Coordinates of C-alpha atoms and ligand atoms in Angstrom, one line a residue:
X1 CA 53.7 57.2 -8.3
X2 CA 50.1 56.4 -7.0
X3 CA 46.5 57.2 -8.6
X4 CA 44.9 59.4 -6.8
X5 CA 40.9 60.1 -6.8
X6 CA 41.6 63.6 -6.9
X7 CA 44.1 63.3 -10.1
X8 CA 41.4 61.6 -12.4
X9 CA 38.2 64.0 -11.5
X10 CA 40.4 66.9 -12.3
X11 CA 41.7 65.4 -15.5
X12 CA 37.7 64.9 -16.5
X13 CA 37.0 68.8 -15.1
X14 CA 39.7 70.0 -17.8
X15 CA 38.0 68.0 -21.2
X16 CA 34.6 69.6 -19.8
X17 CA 35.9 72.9 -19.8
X18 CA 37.7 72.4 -23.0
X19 CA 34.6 71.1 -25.1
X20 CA 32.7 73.8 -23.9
X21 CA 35.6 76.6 -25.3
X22 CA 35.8 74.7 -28.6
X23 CA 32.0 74.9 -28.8
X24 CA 31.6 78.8 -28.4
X25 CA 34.9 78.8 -30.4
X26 CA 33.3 77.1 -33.6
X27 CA 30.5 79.6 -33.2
X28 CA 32.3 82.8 -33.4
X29 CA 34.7 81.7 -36.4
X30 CA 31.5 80.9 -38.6
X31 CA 30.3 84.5 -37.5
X32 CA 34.1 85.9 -38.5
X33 CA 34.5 84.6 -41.6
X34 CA 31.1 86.3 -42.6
X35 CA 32.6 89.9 -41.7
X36 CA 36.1 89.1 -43.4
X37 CA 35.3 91.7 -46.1
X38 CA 35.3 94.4 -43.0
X39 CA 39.1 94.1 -42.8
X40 CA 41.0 96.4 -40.4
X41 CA 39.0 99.3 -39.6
X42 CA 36.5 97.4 -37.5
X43 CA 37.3 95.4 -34.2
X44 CA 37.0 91.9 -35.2
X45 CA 34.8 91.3 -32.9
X46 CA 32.4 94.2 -31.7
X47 CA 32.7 95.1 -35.5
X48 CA 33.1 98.9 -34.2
X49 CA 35.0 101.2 -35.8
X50 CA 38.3 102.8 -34.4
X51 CA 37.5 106.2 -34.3
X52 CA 36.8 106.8 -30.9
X53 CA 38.7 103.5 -29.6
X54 CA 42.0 102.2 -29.1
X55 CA 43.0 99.9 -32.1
X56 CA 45.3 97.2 -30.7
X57 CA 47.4 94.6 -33.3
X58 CA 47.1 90.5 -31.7
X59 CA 50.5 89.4 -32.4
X60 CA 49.5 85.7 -33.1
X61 CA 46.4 86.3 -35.8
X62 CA 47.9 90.2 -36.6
X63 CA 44.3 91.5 -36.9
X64 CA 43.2 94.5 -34.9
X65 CA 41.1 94.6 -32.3
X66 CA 39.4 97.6 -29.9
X67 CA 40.6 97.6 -26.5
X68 CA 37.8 96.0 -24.8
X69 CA 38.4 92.7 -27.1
X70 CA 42.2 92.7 -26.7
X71 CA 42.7 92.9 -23.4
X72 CA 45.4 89.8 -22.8
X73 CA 49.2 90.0 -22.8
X74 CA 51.7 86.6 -23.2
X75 CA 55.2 85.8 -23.7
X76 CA 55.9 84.8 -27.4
X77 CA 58.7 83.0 -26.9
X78 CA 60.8 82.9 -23.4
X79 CA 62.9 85.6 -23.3
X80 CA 60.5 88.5 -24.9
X81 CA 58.3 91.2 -23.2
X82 CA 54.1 90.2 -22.7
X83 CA 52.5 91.4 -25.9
X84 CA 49.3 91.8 -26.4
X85 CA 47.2 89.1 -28.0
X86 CA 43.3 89.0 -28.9
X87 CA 40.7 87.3 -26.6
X88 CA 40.5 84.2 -29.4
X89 CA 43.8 83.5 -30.0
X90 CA 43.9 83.6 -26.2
X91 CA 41.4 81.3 -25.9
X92 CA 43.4 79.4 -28.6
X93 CA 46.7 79.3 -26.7
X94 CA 44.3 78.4 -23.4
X95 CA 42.9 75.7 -25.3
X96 CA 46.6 74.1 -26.6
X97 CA 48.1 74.7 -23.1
X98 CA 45.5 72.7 -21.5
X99 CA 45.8 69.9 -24.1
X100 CA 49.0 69.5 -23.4
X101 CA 48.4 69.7 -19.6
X102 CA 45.9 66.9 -20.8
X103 CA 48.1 65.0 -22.9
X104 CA 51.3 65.0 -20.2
X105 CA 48.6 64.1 -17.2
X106 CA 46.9 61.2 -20.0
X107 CA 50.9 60.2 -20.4
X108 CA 51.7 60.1 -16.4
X109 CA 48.1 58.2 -15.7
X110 CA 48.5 55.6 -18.5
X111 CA 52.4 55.1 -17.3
X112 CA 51.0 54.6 -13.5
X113 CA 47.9 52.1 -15.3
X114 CA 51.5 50.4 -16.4
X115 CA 52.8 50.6 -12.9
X116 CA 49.6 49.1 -11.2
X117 CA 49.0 46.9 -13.9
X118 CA 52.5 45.4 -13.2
X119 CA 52.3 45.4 -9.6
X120 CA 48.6 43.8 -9.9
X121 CA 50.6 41.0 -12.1
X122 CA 53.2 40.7 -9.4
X123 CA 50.9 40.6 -6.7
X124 CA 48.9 38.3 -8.4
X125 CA 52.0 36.3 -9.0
X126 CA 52.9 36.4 -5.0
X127 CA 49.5 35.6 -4.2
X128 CA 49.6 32.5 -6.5
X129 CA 53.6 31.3 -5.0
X130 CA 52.4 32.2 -1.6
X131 CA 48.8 30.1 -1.7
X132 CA 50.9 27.4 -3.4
X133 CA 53.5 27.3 -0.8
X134 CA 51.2 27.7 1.5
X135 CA 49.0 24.7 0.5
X136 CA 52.3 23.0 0.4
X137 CA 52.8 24.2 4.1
X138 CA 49.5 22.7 4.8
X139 CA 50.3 19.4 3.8
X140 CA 53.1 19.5 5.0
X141 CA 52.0 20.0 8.6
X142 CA 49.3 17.3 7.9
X143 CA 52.1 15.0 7.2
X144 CA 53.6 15.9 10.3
X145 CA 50.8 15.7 12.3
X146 CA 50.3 12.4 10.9
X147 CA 53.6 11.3 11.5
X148 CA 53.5 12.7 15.1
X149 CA 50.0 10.7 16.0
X150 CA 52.1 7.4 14.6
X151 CA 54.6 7.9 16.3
X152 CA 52.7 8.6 19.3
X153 CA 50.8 5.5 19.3
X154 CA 53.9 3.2 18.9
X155 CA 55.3 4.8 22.1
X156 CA 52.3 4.1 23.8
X157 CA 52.2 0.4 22.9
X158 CA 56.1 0.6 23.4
X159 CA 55.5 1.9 26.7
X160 CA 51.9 -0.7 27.4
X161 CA 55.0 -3.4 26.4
X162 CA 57.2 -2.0 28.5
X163 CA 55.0 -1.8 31.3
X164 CA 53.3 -5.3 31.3
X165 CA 57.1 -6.5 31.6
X166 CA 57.8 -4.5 33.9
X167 CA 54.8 -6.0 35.6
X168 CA 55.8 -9.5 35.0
X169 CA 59.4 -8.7 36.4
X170 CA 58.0 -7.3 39.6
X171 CA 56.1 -10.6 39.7
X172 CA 59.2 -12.9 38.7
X173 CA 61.5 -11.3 41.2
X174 CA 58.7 -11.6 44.2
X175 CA 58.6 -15.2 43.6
X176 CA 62.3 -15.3 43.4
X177 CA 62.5 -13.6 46.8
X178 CA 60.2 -16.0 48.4
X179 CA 61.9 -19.0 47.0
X180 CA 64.9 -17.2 48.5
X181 CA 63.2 -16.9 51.7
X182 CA 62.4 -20.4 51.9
X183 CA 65.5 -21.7 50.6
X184 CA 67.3 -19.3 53.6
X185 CA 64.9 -21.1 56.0
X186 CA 65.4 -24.7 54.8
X187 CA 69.3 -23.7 55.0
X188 CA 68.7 -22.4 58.6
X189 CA 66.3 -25.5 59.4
X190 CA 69.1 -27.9 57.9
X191 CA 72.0 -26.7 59.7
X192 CA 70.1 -26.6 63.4
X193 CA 69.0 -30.1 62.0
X194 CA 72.7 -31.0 61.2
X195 CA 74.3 -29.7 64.5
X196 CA 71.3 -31.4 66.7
X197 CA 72.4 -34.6 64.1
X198 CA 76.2 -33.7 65.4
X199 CA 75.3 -33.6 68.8
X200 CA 73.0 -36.8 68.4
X201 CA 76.2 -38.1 67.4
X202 CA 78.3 -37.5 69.9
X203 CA 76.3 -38.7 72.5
X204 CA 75.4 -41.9 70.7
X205 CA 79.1 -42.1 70.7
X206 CA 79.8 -41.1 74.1
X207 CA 76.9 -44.4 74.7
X208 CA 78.6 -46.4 72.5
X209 CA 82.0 -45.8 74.8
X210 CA 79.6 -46.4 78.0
X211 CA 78.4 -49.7 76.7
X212 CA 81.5 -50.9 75.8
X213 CA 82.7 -49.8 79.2
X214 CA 79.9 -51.6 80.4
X215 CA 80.7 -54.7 78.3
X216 CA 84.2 -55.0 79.4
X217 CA 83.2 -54.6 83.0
X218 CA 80.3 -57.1 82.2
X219 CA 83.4 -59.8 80.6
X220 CA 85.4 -59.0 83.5
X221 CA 82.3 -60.2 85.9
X222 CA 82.3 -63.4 83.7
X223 CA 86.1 -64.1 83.7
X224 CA 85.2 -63.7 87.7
X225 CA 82.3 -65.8 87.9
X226 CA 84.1 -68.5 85.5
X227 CA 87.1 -68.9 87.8
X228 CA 85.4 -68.6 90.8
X229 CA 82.4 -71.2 89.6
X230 CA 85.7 -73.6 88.4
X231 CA 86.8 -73.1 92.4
X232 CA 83.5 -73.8 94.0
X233 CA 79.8 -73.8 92.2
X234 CA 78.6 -77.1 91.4
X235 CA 76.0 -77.0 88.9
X236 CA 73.2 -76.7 90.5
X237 CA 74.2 -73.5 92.3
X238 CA 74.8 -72.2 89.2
X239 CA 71.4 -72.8 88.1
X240 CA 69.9 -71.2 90.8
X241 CA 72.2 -67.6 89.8
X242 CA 70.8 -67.8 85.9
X243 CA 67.6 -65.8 83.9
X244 CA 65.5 -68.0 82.5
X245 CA 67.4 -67.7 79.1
X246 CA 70.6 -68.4 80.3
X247 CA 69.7 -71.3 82.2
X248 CA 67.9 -72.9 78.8
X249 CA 70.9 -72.3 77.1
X250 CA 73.3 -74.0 79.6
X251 CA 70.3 -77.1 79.8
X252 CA 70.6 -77.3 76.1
X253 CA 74.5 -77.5 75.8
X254 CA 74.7 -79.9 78.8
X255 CA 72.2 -82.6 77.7
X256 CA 73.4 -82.6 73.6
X257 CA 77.0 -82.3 74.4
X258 CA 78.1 -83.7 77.7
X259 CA 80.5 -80.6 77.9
X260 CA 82.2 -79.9 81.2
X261 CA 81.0 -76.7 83.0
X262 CA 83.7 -74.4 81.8
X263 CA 82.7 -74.6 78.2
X264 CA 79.2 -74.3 78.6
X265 CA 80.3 -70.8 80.7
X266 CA 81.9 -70.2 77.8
X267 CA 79.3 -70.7 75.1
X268 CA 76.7 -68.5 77.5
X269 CA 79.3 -66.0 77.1
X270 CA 79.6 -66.3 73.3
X271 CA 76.3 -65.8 72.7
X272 CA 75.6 -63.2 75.3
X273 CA 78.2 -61.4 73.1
X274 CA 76.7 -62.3 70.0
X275 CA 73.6 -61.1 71.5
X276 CA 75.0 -57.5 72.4
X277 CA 76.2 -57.1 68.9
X278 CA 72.8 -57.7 67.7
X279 CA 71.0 -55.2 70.0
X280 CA 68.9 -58.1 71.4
X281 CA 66.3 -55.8 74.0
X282 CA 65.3 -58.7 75.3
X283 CA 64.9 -58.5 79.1
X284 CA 66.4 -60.7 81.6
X285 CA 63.1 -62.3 83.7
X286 CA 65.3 -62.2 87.1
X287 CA 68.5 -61.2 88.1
X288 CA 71.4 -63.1 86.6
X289 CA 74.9 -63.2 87.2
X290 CA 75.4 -63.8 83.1
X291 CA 73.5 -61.4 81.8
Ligands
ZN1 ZN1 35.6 95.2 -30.2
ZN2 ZN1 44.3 87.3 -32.6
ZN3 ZN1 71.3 -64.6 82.0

């Protein structure tokens, strides 16, 4: 049940209206009590006599009354006929019917004071829990928000880590490439180096076979020369078919040793080998049949 505006002014129209019957009420008992000696054969309030008017019994007070001052009819009790019942004693019954009105609508006002007195508590209650949880829901999202900038932050410097690594990675593995591409052309450079090396080799071989081609022809020569100069060359022909080195060399081993021709053929020989076995560039001045 709600209080209504309406409820309450009406509730203050009916104690108007009743203080103003209990008033006028007060009044006319004073002025009854001063006619009491009167009794019954004057109206109890006109204080005319019955002789040309209706005399009419209230049935709540039993005094009689003329017909213009008991004029109202009511129900006793439930199941009897309306009597008829003096204007004050109607004014009476008026007055307790609307105390009671009063009295029930006092009861159902001060039971929904109870109500809204308990729902203010409860409300109020709510109100506190709710501002409570909702403070606590405040800080709470502080907290979080808190939390959430934190975290934030260490992912940045996470990711600022990550990134300068990254960086030096990039850098690491370029460096690594070039070293690569170097290395790759060294390896190229080396093997066309090694395969000209091979090929250097081969023909030094293939010269080494030559000379020693050459040589053998070259001792063959000399075996010739050395039998044909034991048939017919005297030493002075011999002279004339020698370098300059050759023929020192023959001088040399005639005059300290006295040897015959053959073996001095023989030691130009020796050391014309001895020579080619020690690279010896020397050039021969003129033609000679030794060297
Ligand atoms: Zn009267
Ligand atoms: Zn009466
Ligand atoms: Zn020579």
């Amino acid at each position: 049940m709600k209080p209504n505006a309406n409820s309450i002014s009406d509730s203050s129209e009916i104690f108007k209206s009743l203080y103003q019957r209990q008033l006028s009420e007060s009044i006319r008992s004073n002025t009854n009590s001063s006619n009491d000696e009167i009794g019954s054969k004057r109206c109890q309030v006109c204080k005319k006599g019955f002789m040309l008017r209706r005399k009419i019994t209230c049935q709540i007070c039993l005094s009689v009354y003329c017909s213009d001052h008991c004029t109202r009819k009511r129900k006793l009790n439930e199941n009897e006929d309306f009597v008829f019942i003096c204007d004050i004693c109607d004014e009476e019954e008026t007055k307790k019917e609307i105390a009671q009105e009063i009295d029930q609508e006092i009861e159902k006002l001060s039971l929904e004071v109870k109500e809204l007195k308990e729902n203010n508590e409860r409300l109020f209650k709510e109100h506190y829990n709710n501002t409570a949880s909702l403070n606590n829901i405040d800080m709470e999202i502080k907290k979080q928000e808190w939390n959430n900038k934190k975290q934030e932050e260490e992912l940045l410097s996470q990711l600022e880590s990550e990134q300068n690594r990254g960086v030096k990675i990039r850098n690491q593995v370029d460096s690594l490439r070039r070293a690569l591409d170097e290395s790759s052309k060294s390896e190229k450079f080396m093997s066309e180096a090694c395969l000209e090396a091979e090929n250097e080799t081969e023909g030094l071989k293939l010269e080494i076979h030559n000379v020693e081609e050459q040589k053998d022809e070259i001792m063959s020569q000399i075996d010739k020369i050395n039998s044909s100069l034991r048939q017919s060359l005297s030493l002075d022909q011999i002279r004339k078919i020698l370098c300059e080195k050759c023929l020192l060399l023959v001088n040399k081993n005639l005059e300290s040793n006295e040897k015959p021709i053959e073996d001095v053929v023989e030691t130009v020989k020796e050391y014309h080998r001895q020579s080619f076995v020690s690279q010896d560039t020397d050039k021969p001045t003129k033609e000679c049949v030794v060297c």
